[in-house]
Amino acid sequence: MTGIFISFEGPDGAGKTTALNNLLPLLKSKTDQEIVLSREPGGSEIAEKIREIILTIHDEQMDARTEALLYAASRRQHLVDVILPAIEQNKIMLSDRFVDSSIAYQGAGRMIGTKEVAEINDFAIDGQLPDLTIYFDISPEIGLSRIKKDHQEQMDRLEQEKLPFHERVHEAYLELLKNNPERIKKIDATQSLDKVVADTLKVITDRFPSEFNLGG
Ligand SMILES: Nc1ncnc2c1ncn2[C@@H]1O[C@H](COP(=O)(O)OP(=O)(O)OP(=O)(O)O)[C@@H](O)[C@H]1O
Ligand SMILES: [Mg+2]
């Protein structure tokens, strides 16, 4: 029995959080291992405080590299406080977003460069990539329209960016998928929630058959 680390990625409104919540009981019924669900900054106090600085709307403009460094710093702390202990204790760690988000959002979205952002994140994660990444693929138009329907007033700073930003993010995710075919598996997130959850369950149980081997 070993710990497993799975990240969930994709554009805003792809349905990551919704699918994860629906997936959790299904995964639990198939394994004896404890499952930990987290989302960066994930209840790590320091990571949370760093994230707060990023998401607050300030009078002055936050520099794109400052933002990328803060995300990397927040990720590092969440990794150390939450993810690594879970893996160490042979748990199944599910993270709603991880390093690919920074490469897509800061690297491509903010145009700092995906290579540059990958480099500072290499320093932050120190080799600890997910064993598997589930990528929820959806066009920015559909993803954003799902979000707008929900909470029109309370979109955070990142979600307020213009459509081209989100198109660059989407392109970068597709590039990550192409370059990491072993680690990243694509799910068609435009499907019904039930189908998205079923497809995701199959990818995970196919990849880790000895961990998810219980009936139900
Ligand atoms: N398969 C689906 N079909 C239609 N609507 C969906 C589907 N999955 C989720 N939704 C709806 O889309 C909206 C956004 O979903 P959700 O918050 O899970 O996305 P997300 O990927 O976590 O977004 P973010 O990156 O902003 O956190 C919610 O209203 C949710 O109910
Ligand atoms: Mg979410």
PDB file of C-alpha atoms and ligand atoms in Angstrom:
ATOM      1  CA  MET A   1       0.000   0.000   0.000  1.00  0.00           C
ATOM      2  CA  THR A   2       1.409   3.364  -0.983  1.00  0.00           C
ATOM      3  CA  GLY A   3       0.216   6.949  -1.036  1.00  0.00           C
ATOM      4  CA  ILE A   4      -1.208   8.318  -4.271  1.00  0.00           C
ATOM      5  CA  PHE A   5      -1.360  11.926  -5.393  1.00  0.00           C
ATOM      6  CA  ILE A   6      -3.939  12.920  -8.016  1.00  0.00           C
ATOM      7  CA  SER A   7      -4.501  16.502  -9.179  1.00  0.00           C
ATOM      8  CA  PHE A   8      -7.547  17.881 -10.986  1.00  0.00           C
ATOM      9  CA  GLU A   9      -6.995  20.584 -13.547  1.00  0.00           C
ATOM     10  CA  GLY A  10      -8.850  22.585 -16.136  1.00  0.00           C
ATOM     11  CA  PRO A  11     -10.219  26.024 -16.973  1.00  0.00           C
ATOM     12  CA  ASP A  12     -12.578  27.971 -14.712  1.00  0.00           C
ATOM     13  CA  GLY A  13     -16.057  26.467 -14.682  1.00  0.00           C
ATOM     14  CA  ALA A  14     -14.925  23.116 -16.108  1.00  0.00           C
ATOM     15  CA  GLY A  15     -16.652  21.400 -13.202  1.00  0.00           C
ATOM     16  CA  LYS A  16     -13.618  20.193 -11.220  1.00  0.00           C
ATOM     17  CA  THR A  17     -14.990  20.992  -7.779  1.00  0.00           C
ATOM     18  CA  THR A  18     -18.482  19.681  -8.561  1.00  0.00           C
ATOM     19  CA  ALA A  19     -17.154  16.438 -10.050  1.00  0.00           C
ATOM     20  CA  LEU A  20     -14.718  15.922  -7.171  1.00  0.00           C
ATOM     21  CA  ASN A  21     -17.493  16.196  -4.613  1.00  0.00           C
ATOM     22  CA  ASN A  22     -19.549  13.631  -6.520  1.00  0.00           C
ATOM     23  CA  LEU A  23     -16.552  11.388  -7.109  1.00  0.00           C
ATOM     24  CA  LEU A  24     -15.449  11.219  -3.489  1.00  0.00           C
ATOM     25  CA  PRO A  25     -18.108   8.785  -2.160  1.00  0.00           C
ATOM     26  CA  LEU A  26     -17.657   6.560  -5.234  1.00  0.00           C
ATOM     27  CA  LEU A  27     -13.903   6.381  -4.725  1.00  0.00           C
ATOM     28  CA  LYS A  28     -14.365   5.755  -0.992  1.00  0.00           C
ATOM     29  CA  SER A  29     -16.572   2.750  -1.727  1.00  0.00           C
ATOM     30  CA  LYS A  30     -13.765   1.187  -3.757  1.00  0.00           C
ATOM     31  CA  THR A  31     -10.823   1.473  -1.385  1.00  0.00           C
ATOM     32  CA  ASP A  32      -9.758   0.897   2.202  1.00  0.00           C
ATOM     33  CA  GLN A  33      -7.228   3.701   2.003  1.00  0.00           C
ATOM     34  CA  GLU A  34      -8.116   7.062   3.463  1.00  0.00           C
ATOM     35  CA  ILE A  35      -8.896   9.728   0.866  1.00  0.00           C
ATOM     36  CA  VAL A  36      -7.945  13.349   1.498  1.00  0.00           C
ATOM     37  CA  LEU A  37      -9.556  16.054  -0.623  1.00  0.00           C
ATOM     38  CA  SER A  38      -7.862  19.425  -0.742  1.00  0.00           C
ATOM     39  CA  ARG A  39      -7.782  22.579  -2.763  1.00  0.00           C
ATOM     40  CA  GLU A  40      -4.869  24.990  -2.818  1.00  0.00           C
ATOM     41  CA  PRO A  41      -4.284  26.730  -0.358  1.00  0.00           C
ATOM     42  CA  GLY A  42      -6.123  23.947   1.422  1.00  0.00           C
ATOM     43  CA  GLY A  43      -6.490  25.073   4.996  1.00  0.00           C
ATOM     44  CA  SER A  44      -2.764  25.548   5.490  1.00  0.00           C
ATOM     45  CA  GLU A  45      -2.708  28.807   7.437  1.00  0.00           C
ATOM     46  CA  ILE A  46       0.392  30.233   5.789  1.00  0.00           C
ATOM     47  CA  ALA A  47      -0.641  29.118   2.302  1.00  0.00           C
ATOM     48  CA  GLU A  48      -4.057  30.658   2.926  1.00  0.00           C
ATOM     49  CA  LYS A  49      -2.541  34.026   3.881  1.00  0.00           C
ATOM     50  CA  ILE A  50      -0.347  34.082   0.791  1.00  0.00           C
ATOM     51  CA  ARG A  51      -3.354  33.256  -1.403  1.00  0.00           C
ATOM     52  CA  GLU A  52      -5.345  36.061   0.244  1.00  0.00           C
ATOM     53  CA  ILE A  53      -2.791  38.612  -0.951  1.00  0.00           C
ATOM     54  CA  ILE A  54      -3.140  37.340  -4.513  1.00  0.00           C
ATOM     55  CA  LEU A  55      -6.925  37.310  -4.686  1.00  0.00           C
ATOM     56  CA  THR A  56      -7.631  40.607  -2.931  1.00  0.00           C
ATOM     57  CA  ILE A  57      -8.250  43.479  -5.308  1.00  0.00           C
ATOM     58  CA  HIS A  58      -5.574  46.087  -4.491  1.00  0.00           C
ATOM     59  CA  ASP A  59      -5.350  49.737  -5.520  1.00  0.00           C
ATOM     60  CA  GLU A  60      -2.061  49.082  -7.257  1.00  0.00           C
ATOM     61  CA  GLN A  61      -1.586  46.459  -9.949  1.00  0.00           C
ATOM     62  CA  MET A  62       0.084  43.243  -8.836  1.00  0.00           C
ATOM     63  CA  ASP A  63       3.107  42.440 -10.979  1.00  0.00           C
ATOM     64  CA  ALA A  64       2.661  39.202 -12.915  1.00  0.00           C
ATOM     65  CA  ARG A  65       5.934  37.706 -11.649  1.00  0.00           C
ATOM     66  CA  THR A  66       5.064  38.655  -8.083  1.00  0.00           C
ATOM     67  CA  GLU A  67       1.787  36.812  -8.538  1.00  0.00           C
ATOM     68  CA  ALA A  68       3.532  33.742  -9.975  1.00  0.00           C
ATOM     69  CA  LEU A  69       6.012  33.665  -7.089  1.00  0.00           C
ATOM     70  CA  LEU A  70       3.232  34.005  -4.526  1.00  0.00           C
ATOM     71  CA  TYR A  71       1.297  31.143  -6.110  1.00  0.00           C
ATOM     72  CA  ALA A  72       4.427  29.014  -6.077  1.00  0.00           C
ATOM     73  CA  ALA A  73       5.070  29.929  -2.431  1.00  0.00           C
ATOM     74  CA  SER A  74       1.491  29.127  -1.442  1.00  0.00           C
ATOM     75  CA  ARG A  75       1.710  25.818  -3.320  1.00  0.00           C
ATOM     76  CA  ARG A  76       4.951  24.916  -1.553  1.00  0.00           C
ATOM     77  CA  GLN A  77       3.386  25.436   1.871  1.00  0.00           C
ATOM     78  CA  HIS A  78       0.240  23.468   0.968  1.00  0.00           C
ATOM     79  CA  LEU A  79       2.472  20.669  -0.336  1.00  0.00           C
ATOM     80  CA  VAL A  80       4.464  20.524   2.896  1.00  0.00           C
ATOM     81  CA  ASP A  81       1.494  20.953   5.262  1.00  0.00           C
ATOM     82  CA  VAL A  82      -1.122  18.815   3.516  1.00  0.00           C
ATOM     83  CA  ILE A  83      -0.014  16.792   0.485  1.00  0.00           C
ATOM     84  CA  LEU A  84       3.295  15.298   1.606  1.00  0.00           C
ATOM     85  CA  PRO A  85       1.972  14.141   5.008  1.00  0.00           C
ATOM     86  CA  ALA A  86      -0.990  12.463   3.268  1.00  0.00           C
ATOM     87  CA  ILE A  87       1.252  10.615   0.805  1.00  0.00           C
ATOM     88  CA  GLU A  88       3.618   9.684   3.642  1.00  0.00           C
ATOM     89  CA  GLN A  89       0.706   8.135   5.546  1.00  0.00           C
ATOM     90  CA  ASN A  90      -0.311   6.056   2.505  1.00  0.00           C
ATOM     91  CA  LYS A  91      -3.419   8.115   1.881  1.00  0.00           C
ATOM     92  CA  ILE A  92      -4.984   8.976  -1.449  1.00  0.00           C
ATOM     93  CA  MET A  93      -4.498  12.698  -1.944  1.00  0.00           C
ATOM     94  CA  LEU A  94      -6.849  14.502  -4.326  1.00  0.00           C
ATOM     95  CA  SER A  95      -5.973  18.131  -5.056  1.00  0.00           C
ATOM     96  CA  ASP A  96      -8.329  20.524  -6.808  1.00  0.00           C
ATOM     97  CA  ARG A  97      -5.632  22.267  -8.928  1.00  0.00           C
ATOM     98  CA  PHE A  98      -1.833  22.052  -8.585  1.00  0.00           C
ATOM     99  CA  VAL A  99       1.252  23.077 -10.552  1.00  0.00           C
ATOM    100  CA  ASP A 100      -0.293  22.890 -14.041  1.00  0.00           C
ATOM    101  CA  SER A 101      -2.662  25.695 -13.038  1.00  0.00           C
ATOM    102  CA  SER A 102       0.260  28.064 -12.568  1.00  0.00           C
ATOM    103  CA  ILE A 103       1.844  27.086 -15.863  1.00  0.00           C
ATOM    104  CA  ALA A 104      -1.475  27.707 -17.629  1.00  0.00           C
ATOM    105  CA  TYR A 105      -2.692  30.799 -15.743  1.00  0.00           C
ATOM    106  CA  GLN A 106       0.513  32.652 -14.893  1.00  0.00           C
ATOM    107  CA  GLY A 107       2.715  31.280 -17.660  1.00  0.00           C
ATOM    108  CA  ALA A 108       0.315  31.492 -20.600  1.00  0.00           C
ATOM    109  CA  GLY A 109      -2.594  33.562 -19.245  1.00  0.00           C
ATOM    110  CA  ARG A 110      -0.394  36.337 -17.862  1.00  0.00           C
ATOM    111  CA  MET A 111       2.211  35.719 -20.563  1.00  0.00           C
ATOM    112  CA  ILE A 112       5.237  35.372 -18.271  1.00  0.00           C
ATOM    113  CA  GLY A 113       6.180  32.245 -20.206  1.00  0.00           C
ATOM    114  CA  THR A 114       5.230  28.661 -19.409  1.00  0.00           C
ATOM    115  CA  LYS A 115       8.901  27.621 -19.176  1.00  0.00           C
ATOM    116  CA  GLU A 116       9.700  30.359 -16.663  1.00  0.00           C
ATOM    117  CA  VAL A 117       6.712  29.540 -14.475  1.00  0.00           C
ATOM    118  CA  ALA A 118       7.488  25.826 -14.681  1.00  0.00           C
ATOM    119  CA  GLU A 119      10.996  26.612 -13.419  1.00  0.00           C
ATOM    120  CA  ILE A 120       9.956  28.515 -10.303  1.00  0.00           C
ATOM    121  CA  ASN A 121       7.410  25.801  -9.613  1.00  0.00           C
ATOM    122  CA  ASP A 122      10.070  23.108  -9.983  1.00  0.00           C
ATOM    123  CA  PHE A 123      11.831  24.839  -7.113  1.00  0.00           C
ATOM    124  CA  ALA A 124       8.585  24.966  -5.112  1.00  0.00           C
ATOM    125  CA  ILE A 125       7.490  21.357  -5.578  1.00  0.00           C
ATOM    126  CA  ASP A 126      11.013  19.884  -5.540  1.00  0.00           C
ATOM    127  CA  GLY A 127      10.115  16.955  -7.782  1.00  0.00           C
ATOM    128  CA  GLN A 128       6.756  16.095  -6.220  1.00  0.00           C
ATOM    129  CA  LEU A 129       4.519  15.924  -9.280  1.00  0.00           C
ATOM    130  CA  PRO A 130       1.124  14.201  -9.097  1.00  0.00           C
ATOM    131  CA  ASP A 131       1.065  10.490  -9.987  1.00  0.00           C
ATOM    132  CA  LEU A 132      -1.944  11.276 -12.151  1.00  0.00           C
ATOM    133  CA  THR A 133      -3.569  14.491 -13.337  1.00  0.00           C
ATOM    134  CA  ILE A 134      -7.173  14.545 -14.491  1.00  0.00           C
ATOM    135  CA  TYR A 135      -7.613  17.370 -16.976  1.00  0.00           C
ATOM    136  CA  PHE A 136     -11.189  18.609 -17.475  1.00  0.00           C
ATOM    137  CA  ASP A 137     -11.310  19.984 -20.986  1.00  0.00           C
ATOM    138  CA  ILE A 138     -13.793  22.722 -21.840  1.00  0.00           C
ATOM    139  CA  SER A 139     -13.758  25.850 -23.981  1.00  0.00           C
ATOM    140  CA  PRO A 140     -13.486  29.136 -22.068  1.00  0.00           C
ATOM    141  CA  GLU A 141     -16.846  30.227 -23.469  1.00  0.00           C
ATOM    142  CA  ILE A 142     -18.725  27.294 -21.939  1.00  0.00           C
ATOM    143  CA  GLY A 143     -16.690  27.285 -18.724  1.00  0.00           C
ATOM    144  CA  LEU A 144     -17.179  30.994 -18.080  1.00  0.00           C
ATOM    145  CA  SER A 145     -20.880  30.878 -18.933  1.00  0.00           C
ATOM    146  CA  ARG A 146     -21.331  28.162 -16.281  1.00  0.00           C
ATOM    147  CA  ILE A 147     -19.678  30.364 -13.672  1.00  0.00           C
ATOM    148  CA  LYS A 148     -21.551  33.524 -14.607  1.00  0.00           C
ATOM    149  CA  LYS A 149     -24.839  31.723 -14.131  1.00  0.00           C
ATOM    150  CA  ASP A 150     -23.867  30.961 -10.516  1.00  0.00           C
ATOM    151  CA  HIS A 151     -22.365  33.955  -8.829  1.00  0.00           C
ATOM    152  CA  GLN A 152     -22.356  36.973 -11.047  1.00  0.00           C
ATOM    153  CA  GLU A 153     -21.251  39.447  -8.390  1.00  0.00           C
ATOM    154  CA  GLN A 154     -18.551  37.496  -6.614  1.00  0.00           C
ATOM    155  CA  MET A 155     -16.162  36.494  -9.387  1.00  0.00           C
ATOM    156  CA  ASP A 156     -12.610  36.853  -8.140  1.00  0.00           C
ATOM    157  CA  ARG A 157      -9.873  38.855  -9.789  1.00  0.00           C
ATOM    158  CA  LEU A 158      -8.624  36.060 -12.038  1.00  0.00           C
ATOM    159  CA  GLU A 159     -12.080  35.257 -13.346  1.00  0.00           C
ATOM    160  CA  GLN A 160     -12.604  38.889 -14.293  1.00  0.00           C
ATOM    161  CA  GLU A 161      -9.853  38.729 -16.888  1.00  0.00           C
ATOM    162  CA  LYS A 162     -10.898  38.979 -20.498  1.00  0.00           C
ATOM    163  CA  LEU A 163     -11.638  36.067 -22.807  1.00  0.00           C
ATOM    164  CA  PRO A 164      -8.209  36.039 -24.570  1.00  0.00           C
ATOM    165  CA  PHE A 165      -6.618  35.356 -21.183  1.00  0.00           C
ATOM    166  CA  HIS A 166      -8.806  32.278 -20.779  1.00  0.00           C
ATOM    167  CA  GLU A 167      -8.119  31.195 -24.334  1.00  0.00           C
ATOM    168  CA  ARG A 168      -4.382  31.264 -23.640  1.00  0.00           C
ATOM    169  CA  VAL A 169      -5.002  29.246 -20.464  1.00  0.00           C
ATOM    170  CA  HIS A 170      -6.960  26.642 -22.435  1.00  0.00           C
ATOM    171  CA  GLU A 171      -4.248  26.401 -25.115  1.00  0.00           C
ATOM    172  CA  ALA A 172      -1.584  25.934 -22.442  1.00  0.00           C
ATOM    173  CA  TYR A 173      -3.537  23.100 -20.832  1.00  0.00           C
ATOM    174  CA  LEU A 174      -3.755  21.360 -24.221  1.00  0.00           C
ATOM    175  CA  GLU A 175      -0.001  21.807 -24.638  1.00  0.00           C
ATOM    176  CA  LEU A 176       0.645  20.337 -21.159  1.00  0.00           C
ATOM    177  CA  LEU A 177      -1.595  17.403 -22.079  1.00  0.00           C
ATOM    178  CA  LYS A 178       0.344  16.831 -25.287  1.00  0.00           C
ATOM    179  CA  ASN A 179       3.713  16.989 -23.518  1.00  0.00           C
ATOM    180  CA  ASN A 180       2.745  14.805 -20.546  1.00  0.00           C
ATOM    181  CA  PRO A 181       0.641  12.006 -22.025  1.00  0.00           C
ATOM    182  CA  GLU A 182       1.510   9.572 -19.231  1.00  0.00           C
ATOM    183  CA  ARG A 183       0.714  11.830 -16.301  1.00  0.00           C
ATOM    184  CA  ILE A 184      -2.215  13.869 -17.663  1.00  0.00           C
ATOM    185  CA  LYS A 185      -5.472  12.265 -18.814  1.00  0.00           C
ATOM    186  CA  LYS A 186      -8.194  14.299 -20.517  1.00  0.00           C
ATOM    187  CA  ILE A 187     -11.875  14.174 -19.634  1.00  0.00           C
ATOM    188  CA  ASP A 188     -14.485  15.791 -21.890  1.00  0.00           C
ATOM    189  CA  ALA A 189     -15.947  18.228 -19.359  1.00  0.00           C
ATOM    190  CA  THR A 190     -18.758  19.386 -21.643  1.00  0.00           C
ATOM    191  CA  GLN A 191     -20.595  16.122 -20.951  1.00  0.00           C
ATOM    192  CA  SER A 192     -23.267  15.675 -18.284  1.00  0.00           C
ATOM    193  CA  LEU A 193     -21.982  15.658 -14.713  1.00  0.00           C
ATOM    194  CA  ASP A 194     -22.808  11.938 -14.383  1.00  0.00           C
ATOM    195  CA  LYS A 195     -20.764  11.105 -17.458  1.00  0.00           C
ATOM    196  CA  VAL A 196     -17.851  13.301 -16.352  1.00  0.00           C
ATOM    197  CA  VAL A 197     -17.825  11.595 -12.955  1.00  0.00           C
ATOM    198  CA  ALA A 198     -18.083   8.106 -14.519  1.00  0.00           C
ATOM    199  CA  ASP A 199     -15.232   8.809 -16.966  1.00  0.00           C
ATOM    200  CA  THR A 200     -13.050  10.181 -14.179  1.00  0.00           C
ATOM    201  CA  LEU A 201     -13.769   7.202 -11.943  1.00  0.00           C
ATOM    202  CA  LYS A 202     -12.759   4.851 -14.745  1.00  0.00           C
ATOM    203  CA  VAL A 203      -9.471   6.656 -15.438  1.00  0.00           C
ATOM    204  CA  ILE A 204      -8.535   6.547 -11.753  1.00  0.00           C
ATOM    205  CA  THR A 205      -9.544   2.933 -11.086  1.00  0.00           C
ATOM    206  CA  ASP A 206      -7.895   1.734 -14.320  1.00  0.00           C
ATOM    207  CA  ARG A 207      -4.669   3.496 -13.353  1.00  0.00           C
ATOM    208  CA  PHE A 208      -4.603   2.250  -9.746  1.00  0.00           C
ATOM    209  CA  PRO A 209      -6.299  -1.167  -9.860  1.00  0.00           C
ATOM    210  CA  SER A 210      -4.684  -2.511  -6.691  1.00  0.00           C
ATOM    211  CA  GLU A 211      -5.781   0.496  -4.614  1.00  0.00           C
ATOM    212  CA  PHE A 212      -9.376   0.672  -5.909  1.00  0.00           C
ATOM    213  CA  ASN A 213     -10.302  -2.997  -5.900  1.00  0.00           C
ATOM    214  CA  LEU A 214     -13.353  -3.217  -3.654  1.00  0.00           C
ATOM    215  CA  GLY A 215     -16.810  -3.939  -5.065  1.00  0.00           C
ATOM    216  CA  GLY A 216     -19.566  -1.320  -5.071  1.00  0.00           C
TER     217      GLY A 216
HETATM  218  N1  LIG B   1     -20.981  18.503 -16.353  1.00  0.00           N
HETATM  219  C1  LIG B   1     -21.601  19.673 -16.090  1.00  0.00           C
HETATM  220  N2  LIG B   1     -22.586  20.115 -16.879  1.00  0.00           N
HETATM  221  C2  LIG B   1     -23.187  21.299 -16.634  1.00  0.00           C
HETATM  222  N3  LIG B   1     -22.877  22.121 -15.602  1.00  0.00           N
HETATM  223  C3  LIG B   1     -21.889  21.722 -14.786  1.00  0.00           C
HETATM  224  C4  LIG B   1     -21.192  20.483 -14.969  1.00  0.00           C
HETATM  225  N4  LIG B   1     -20.261  20.358 -14.001  1.00  0.00           N
HETATM  226  C5  LIG B   1     -20.372  21.450 -13.244  1.00  0.00           C
HETATM  227  N5  LIG B   1     -21.339  22.280 -13.699  1.00  0.00           N
HETATM  228  C6  LIG B   1     -21.725  23.594 -13.153  1.00  0.00           C
HETATM  229  O1  LIG B   1     -20.760  24.525 -13.601  1.00  0.00           O
HETATM  230  C7  LIG B   1     -20.479  25.481 -12.572  1.00  0.00           C
HETATM  231  C8  LIG B   1     -18.983  25.495 -12.312  1.00  0.00           C
HETATM  232  O2  LIG B   1     -18.599  24.234 -11.762  1.00  0.00           O
HETATM  233  P1  LIG B   1     -17.382  24.116 -10.753  1.00  0.00           P
HETATM  234  O3  LIG B   1     -17.414  25.203  -9.759  1.00  0.00           O
HETATM  235  O4  LIG B   1     -17.360  22.713 -10.261  1.00  0.00           O
HETATM  236  O5  LIG B   1     -16.156  24.352 -11.752  1.00  0.00           O
HETATM  237  P2  LIG B   1     -14.608  24.427 -11.406  1.00  0.00           P
HETATM  238  O6  LIG B   1     -13.917  23.705 -12.491  1.00  0.00           O
HETATM  239  O7  LIG B   1     -14.366  23.965 -10.026  1.00  0.00           O
HETATM  240  O8  LIG B   1     -14.343  25.987 -11.551  1.00  0.00           O
HETATM  241  P3  LIG B   1     -13.189  26.887 -10.850  1.00  0.00           P
HETATM  242  O9  LIG B   1     -11.928  26.602 -11.586  1.00  0.00           O
HETATM  243  O10 LIG B   1     -13.659  28.278 -11.084  1.00  0.00           O
HETATM  244  O11 LIG B   1     -13.138  26.495  -9.399  1.00  0.00           O
HETATM  245  C9  LIG B   1     -21.337  25.073 -11.387  1.00  0.00           C
HETATM  246  O12 LIG B   1     -22.528  25.803 -11.428  1.00  0.00           O
HETATM  247  C10 LIG B   1     -21.648  23.619 -11.641  1.00  0.00           C
HETATM  248  O13 LIG B   1     -22.861  23.235 -11.062  1.00  0.00           O
HETATM  249 MG    MG B   2     -13.513  24.867  -8.380  1.00  0.00          MG
END
